[in-house]
PDB file of C-alpha atoms in Angstrom:
ATOM      1  CA  MET E   1      32.363  91.085 199.184  1.00  0.00           C
ATOM      2  CA  GLN E   2      29.319  88.938 198.175  1.00  0.00           C
ATOM      3  CA  LEU E   3      27.412  90.759 195.370  1.00  0.00           C
ATOM      4  CA  ASN E   4      24.086  88.699 195.249  1.00  0.00           C
ATOM      5  CA  PRO E   5      23.176  87.005 198.518  1.00  0.00           C
ATOM      6  CA  TYR E   6      19.486  87.521 197.622  1.00  0.00           C
ATOM      7  CA  GLY E   7      18.851  85.807 194.378  1.00  0.00           C
ATOM      8  CA  GLU E   8      18.725  81.999 194.823  1.00  0.00           C
ATOM      9  CA  TYR E   9      18.082  81.615 198.460  1.00  0.00           C
ATOM     10  CA  ALA E  10      15.438  84.220 198.751  1.00  0.00           C
ATOM     11  CA  VAL E  11      13.379  82.690 195.803  1.00  0.00           C
ATOM     12  CA  LEU E  12      13.671  79.294 197.335  1.00  0.00           C
ATOM     13  CA  LEU E  13      12.703  80.561 200.803  1.00  0.00           C
ATOM     14  CA  ALA E  14       9.573  82.035 199.136  1.00  0.00           C
ATOM     15  CA  ALA E  15       8.680  78.749 197.492  1.00  0.00           C
ATOM     16  CA  SER E  16       9.352  76.934 200.783  1.00  0.00           C
ATOM     17  CA  LEU E  17       6.923  79.084 202.660  1.00  0.00           C
ATOM     18  CA  ALA E  18       4.336  78.926 199.893  1.00  0.00           C
ATOM     19  CA  ASN E  19       4.604  75.167 199.635  1.00  0.00           C
ATOM     20  CA  ASP E  20       4.589  74.410 203.346  1.00  0.00           C
ATOM     21  CA  TRP E  21       3.140  77.322 205.189  1.00  0.00           C
ATOM     22  CA  PRO E  22       4.499  77.480 208.921  1.00  0.00           C
ATOM     23  CA  ALA E  23       1.947  77.427 211.708  1.00  0.00           C
ATOM     24  CA  ASP E  24       3.362  80.379 213.445  1.00  0.00           C
ATOM     25  CA  ARG E  25       5.957  83.279 213.259  1.00  0.00           C
ATOM     26  CA  GLU E  26       8.618  81.158 214.866  1.00  0.00           C
ATOM     27  CA  GLY E  27       8.146  78.646 212.091  1.00  0.00           C
ATOM     28  CA  ILE E  28       8.597  81.401 209.571  1.00  0.00           C
ATOM     29  CA  VAL E  29      11.725  82.673 211.341  1.00  0.00           C
ATOM     30  CA  ALA E  30      13.152  79.262 211.676  1.00  0.00           C
ATOM     31  CA  ARG E  31      12.743  78.667 207.914  1.00  0.00           C
ATOM     32  CA  THR E  32      14.581  81.978 206.990  1.00  0.00           C
ATOM     33  CA  TYR E  33      17.563  80.713 208.935  1.00  0.00           C
ATOM     34  CA  GLU E  34      17.301  77.375 207.274  1.00  0.00           C
ATOM     35  CA  HIS E  35      17.473  79.326 203.887  1.00  0.00           C
ATOM     36  CA  GLY E  36      20.416  81.308 204.737  1.00  0.00           C
ATOM     37  CA  MET E  37      19.256  84.544 206.108  1.00  0.00           C
ATOM     38  CA  THR E  38      21.305  85.709 209.133  1.00  0.00           C
ATOM     39  CA  ALA E  39      19.556  89.038 210.103  1.00  0.00           C
ATOM     40  CA  VAL E  40      18.162  89.672 213.581  1.00  0.00           C
ATOM     41  CA  TYR E  41      14.446  90.831 212.953  1.00  0.00           C
ATOM     42  CA  ALA E  42      12.642  93.572 214.893  1.00  0.00           C
ATOM     43  CA  PRO E  43      10.660  92.535 217.849  1.00  0.00           C
ATOM     44  CA  ALA E  44       7.761  90.229 217.030  1.00  0.00           C
ATOM     45  CA  SER E  45       4.214  91.682 216.418  1.00  0.00           C
ATOM     46  CA  GLU E  46       1.059  89.774 216.640  1.00  0.00           C
ATOM     47  CA  HIS E  47       0.406  90.640 212.980  1.00  0.00           C
ATOM     48  CA  ASP E  48       3.718  89.215 211.791  1.00  0.00           C
ATOM     49  CA  HIS E  49       2.158  85.846 210.652  1.00  0.00           C
ATOM     50  CA  SER E  50      -0.839  87.018 208.800  1.00  0.00           C
ATOM     51  CA  ARG E  51       1.171  89.984 207.213  1.00  0.00           C
ATOM     52  CA  THR E  52       3.905  87.454 206.056  1.00  0.00           C
ATOM     53  CA  ARG E  53       1.199  85.318 204.672  1.00  0.00           C
ATOM     54  CA  ALA E  54       0.119  88.446 202.526  1.00  0.00           C
ATOM     55  CA  VAL E  55       3.544  88.850 201.202  1.00  0.00           C
ATOM     56  CA  ILE E  56       3.632  85.319 200.015  1.00  0.00           C
ATOM     57  CA  ASP E  57       0.301  85.516 198.578  1.00  0.00           C
ATOM     58  CA  ASP E  58       1.441  88.537 196.574  1.00  0.00           C
ATOM     59  CA  TRP E  59       4.579  86.790 195.559  1.00  0.00           C
ATOM     60  CA  LEU E  60       2.299  83.828 194.251  1.00  0.00           C
ATOM     61  CA  ALA E  61       0.620  86.262 192.046  1.00  0.00           C
ATOM     62  CA  VAL E  62       4.052  86.730 190.422  1.00  0.00           C
ATOM     63  CA  VAL E  63       4.487  82.968 190.159  1.00  0.00           C
ATOM     64  CA  ASP E  64       1.197  82.671 188.452  1.00  0.00           C
ATOM     65  CA  ALA E  65       1.462  85.792 186.123  1.00  0.00           C
ATOM     66  CA  PRO E  66       0.516  84.639 182.609  1.00  0.00           C
ATOM     67  CA  THR E  67       3.049  86.806 180.761  1.00  0.00           C
ATOM     68  CA  ASP E  68       6.635  88.050 181.405  1.00  0.00           C
ATOM     69  CA  GLU E  69       5.334  91.608 181.189  1.00  0.00           C
ATOM     70  CA  GLU E  70       2.755  90.877 183.958  1.00  0.00           C
ATOM     71  CA  ARG E  71       5.343  89.200 185.984  1.00  0.00           C
ATOM     72  CA  ALA E  72       7.693  92.243 185.614  1.00  0.00           C
ATOM     73  CA  ARG E  73       4.945  94.470 186.507  1.00  0.00           C
ATOM     74  CA  LEU E  74       3.965  92.773 189.574  1.00  0.00           C
ATOM     75  CA  LEU E  75       7.599  92.354 190.781  1.00  0.00           C
ATOM     76  CA  ASN E  76       8.114  96.065 190.281  1.00  0.00           C
ATOM     77  CA  LEU E  77       5.070  96.870 192.485  1.00  0.00           C
ATOM     78  CA  GLN E  78       6.385  94.579 195.230  1.00  0.00           C
ATOM     79  CA  MET E  79       9.998  96.074 195.123  1.00  0.00           C
ATOM     80  CA  ALA E  80       8.324  99.680 195.130  1.00  0.00           C
ATOM     81  CA  ARG E  81       6.408  98.509 198.288  1.00  0.00           C
ATOM     82  CA  ALA E  82       9.534  97.554 200.043  1.00  0.00           C
ATOM     83  CA  THR E  83      10.732 101.269 199.899  1.00  0.00           C
ATOM     84  CA  ALA E  84      14.109 100.712 201.234  1.00  0.00           C
ATOM     85  CA  TYR E  85      17.334 101.547 199.466  1.00  0.00           C
ATOM     86  CA  PRO E  86      20.181  99.118 199.383  1.00  0.00           C
ATOM     87  CA  ARG E  87      23.025  99.427 201.871  1.00  0.00           C
ATOM     88  CA  LEU E  88      26.110  97.770 202.928  1.00  0.00           C
ATOM     89  CA  THR E  89      26.216  95.790 206.129  1.00  0.00           C
ATOM     90  CA  ASP E  90      28.746  93.476 207.810  1.00  0.00           C
ATOM     91  CA  HIS E  91      26.423  92.288 210.637  1.00  0.00           C
ATOM     92  CA  ASP E  92      27.551  88.749 210.226  1.00  0.00           C
ATOM     93  CA  GLY E  93      31.274  89.344 209.531  1.00  0.00           C
ATOM     94  CA  ALA E  94      30.930  89.492 205.693  1.00  0.00           C
ATOM     95  CA  TRP E  95      30.179  92.587 203.748  1.00  0.00           C
ATOM     96  CA  HIS E  96      26.970  92.383 201.810  1.00  0.00           C
ATOM     97  CA  LEU E  97      23.887  94.318 200.568  1.00  0.00           C
ATOM     98  CA  HIS E  98      20.633  94.572 202.545  1.00  0.00           C
ATOM     99  CA  TYR E  99      17.678  95.507 200.349  1.00  0.00           C
ATOM    100  CA  ARG E 100      15.882  96.875 203.526  1.00  0.00           C
ATOM    101  CA  ASP E 101      15.924  99.315 206.587  1.00  0.00           C
ATOM    102  CA  ASP E 102      17.355  97.806 209.717  1.00  0.00           C
ATOM    103  CA  ASP E 103      14.443  98.487 211.871  1.00  0.00           C
ATOM    104  CA  GLN E 104      11.799  96.742 209.772  1.00  0.00           C
ATOM    105  CA  ARG E 105       9.650  93.985 211.023  1.00  0.00           C
ATOM    106  CA  LEU E 106       9.681  90.438 209.547  1.00  0.00           C
ATOM    107  CA  PRO E 107       6.952  90.782 206.916  1.00  0.00           C
ATOM    108  CA  GLN E 108       8.532  94.009 205.489  1.00  0.00           C
ATOM    109  CA  VAL E 109      12.051  92.250 205.403  1.00  0.00           C
ATOM    110  CA  LEU E 110      10.676  89.367 203.722  1.00  0.00           C
ATOM    111  CA  ARG E 111       8.860  91.477 201.127  1.00  0.00           C
ATOM    112  CA  ALA E 112      12.028  93.280 200.245  1.00  0.00           C
ATOM    113  CA  VAL E 113      14.357  90.117 200.198  1.00  0.00           C
ATOM    114  CA  ILE E 114      11.801  87.991 198.274  1.00  0.00           C
ATOM    115  CA  ALA E 115      10.989  90.676 195.651  1.00  0.00           C
ATOM    116  CA  VAL E 116      14.474  91.551 195.023  1.00  0.00           C
ATOM    117  CA  GLY E 117      15.672  87.980 195.100  1.00  0.00           C
ATOM    118  CA  THR E 118      12.810  86.888 192.678  1.00  0.00           C
ATOM    119  CA  ALA E 119      13.754  89.950 190.379  1.00  0.00           C
ATOM    120  CA  LEU E 120      17.353  88.811 190.414  1.00  0.00           C
ATOM    121  CA  HIS E 121      16.443  85.152 189.794  1.00  0.00           C
ATOM    122  CA  VAL E 122      14.213  85.759 186.759  1.00  0.00           C
ATOM    123  CA  THR E 123      16.457  88.383 185.255  1.00  0.00           C
ATOM    124  CA  THR E 124      19.667  86.303 185.655  1.00  0.00           C
ATOM    125  CA  ARG E 125      18.071  82.669 184.988  1.00  0.00           C
ATOM    126  CA  GLY E 126      14.980  83.611 182.917  1.00  0.00           C
ATOM    127  CA  MET E 127      11.425  84.874 183.403  1.00  0.00           C
ATOM    128  CA  ARG E 128      10.007  81.469 182.970  1.00  0.00           C
ATOM    129  CA  ARG E 129      12.026  79.906 185.660  1.00  0.00           C
ATOM    130  CA  LEU E 130       9.449  80.042 188.387  1.00  0.00           C
ATOM    131  CA  ARG E 131       6.133  78.262 187.982  1.00  0.00           C
ATOM    132  CA  ARG E 132       3.832  75.835 189.453  1.00  0.00           C
ATOM    133  CA  CYS E 133       4.581  72.045 189.425  1.00  0.00           C
ATOM    134  CA  ALA E 134       3.692  70.560 185.969  1.00  0.00           C
ATOM    135  CA  ALA E 135       1.983  67.510 187.625  1.00  0.00           C
ATOM    136  CA  GLY E 136      -0.801  69.860 188.643  1.00  0.00           C
ATOM    137  CA  GLU E 137      -1.575  70.685 185.030  1.00  0.00           C
ATOM    138  CA  ALA E 138      -3.203  67.263 184.762  1.00  0.00           C
ATOM    139  CA  ALA E 139      -6.871  66.728 185.104  1.00  0.00           C
ATOM    140  CA  GLY E 140      -7.335  65.540 188.758  1.00  0.00           C
ATOM    141  CA  ASP E 141      -3.775  66.225 190.077  1.00  0.00           C
ATOM    142  CA  SER E 142      -3.920  68.673 192.968  1.00  0.00           C
ATOM    143  CA  CYS E 143      -0.335  69.663 193.232  1.00  0.00           C
ATOM    144  CA  ARG E 144       0.241  73.422 193.335  1.00  0.00           C
ATOM    145  CA  ASN E 145       3.595  73.557 194.646  1.00  0.00           C
ATOM    146  CA  VAL E 146       5.951  76.182 193.211  1.00  0.00           C
ATOM    147  CA  VAL E 147       9.052  75.194 191.363  1.00  0.00           C
ATOM    148  CA  VAL E 148      12.085  77.355 191.351  1.00  0.00           C
ATOM    149  CA  ASP E 149      14.308  76.167 188.448  1.00  0.00           C
ATOM    150  CA  ILE E 150      17.775  76.511 189.387  1.00  0.00           C
ATOM    151  CA  THR E 151      19.013  73.748 187.076  1.00  0.00           C
ATOM    152  CA  ARG E 152      21.815  74.361 184.683  1.00  0.00           C
ATOM    153  CA  ASN E 153      19.822  73.409 181.578  1.00  0.00           C
ATOM    154  CA  GLY E 154      16.537  75.256 182.829  1.00  0.00           C
ATOM    155  CA  ARG E 155      14.291  72.409 182.462  1.00  0.00           C
ATOM    156  CA  GLN E 156      12.835  71.667 185.884  1.00  0.00           C
ATOM    157  CA  ARG E 157       9.077  71.145 185.751  1.00  0.00           C
ATOM    158  CA  TYR E 158       8.206  69.314 188.905  1.00  0.00           C
ATOM    159  CA  CYS E 159       8.436  70.153 192.411  1.00  0.00           C
ATOM    160  CA  SER E 160       9.731  66.649 193.458  1.00  0.00           C
ATOM    161  CA  VAL E 161      10.678  63.304 192.016  1.00  0.00           C
ATOM    162  CA  ARG E 162       7.356  61.976 193.263  1.00  0.00           C
ATOM    163  CA  CYS E 163       5.444  64.265 191.052  1.00  0.00           C
ATOM    164  CA  ALA E 164       7.558  63.751 188.133  1.00  0.00           C
ATOM    165  CA  ASN E 165       7.070  59.931 188.466  1.00  0.00           C
ATOM    166  CA  ARG E 166       3.399  60.273 188.923  1.00  0.00           C
ATOM    167  CA  ASP E 167       3.024  62.505 185.757  1.00  0.00           C
ATOM    168  CA  GLY E 168       5.338  60.047 183.851  1.00  0.00           C
ATOM    169  CA  VAL E 169       3.142  57.074 184.731  1.00  0.00           C
ATOM    170  CA  ARG E 170       0.075  59.021 183.786  1.00  0.00           C
ATOM    171  CA  ARG E 171       1.557  59.884 180.364  1.00  0.00           C
ATOM    172  CA  HIS E 172       2.742  56.228 179.970  1.00  0.00           C
ATOM    173  CA  ARG E 173      -0.913  54.951 180.686  1.00  0.00           C
ATOM    174  CA  ALA E 174      -2.350  57.612 178.278  1.00  0.00           C
ATOM    175  CA  ARG E 175       0.050  56.482 175.509  1.00  0.00           C
ATOM    176  CA  HIS E 176      -0.738  52.827 175.875  1.00  0.00           C
ATOM    177  CA  ALA E 177      -4.472  53.393 176.322  1.00  0.00           C
ATOM    178  CA  SER E 178      -4.636  55.204 173.053  1.00  0.00           C
ATOM    179  CA  GLY E 179      -2.287  53.004 171.114  1.00  0.00           C
TER     180      GLY E 179
END
């Protein structure tokens, strides 16, 4: 039995949606499958796209929380809003836990999965292993992508090699300009 299918993939899914928002519900569903979800969702609603965007916006408040205590408070609120109890299921041939009711629509499913997955991520890997890209901290840099640090040493600061290189060049130029 798989004990924690929600940790890493759920938080990576949330970051993927936050960093590159799909144009429609079908894009959201496709992204969930790309990130390892195997559930069949309740019938589509015309509000799924906008309500899922609200889920991601709520999650971004967790990412941007200034303290560990605030991050925990916001995650607890989101998990409480999911209002489902964990249940065993083998719908895809392997026993695992679902943190949602079977008949929930896409936004509710993602709220539960992302909130629980994020809570598992920050409690097992560290509260500060979820952040915005460090390149965006520099004046004039517009990167606001989310970084989910899944590295072994816990030092991932950038969303991509491109951002890391751009920031490295910026720091190098600043050192040489001042020296």
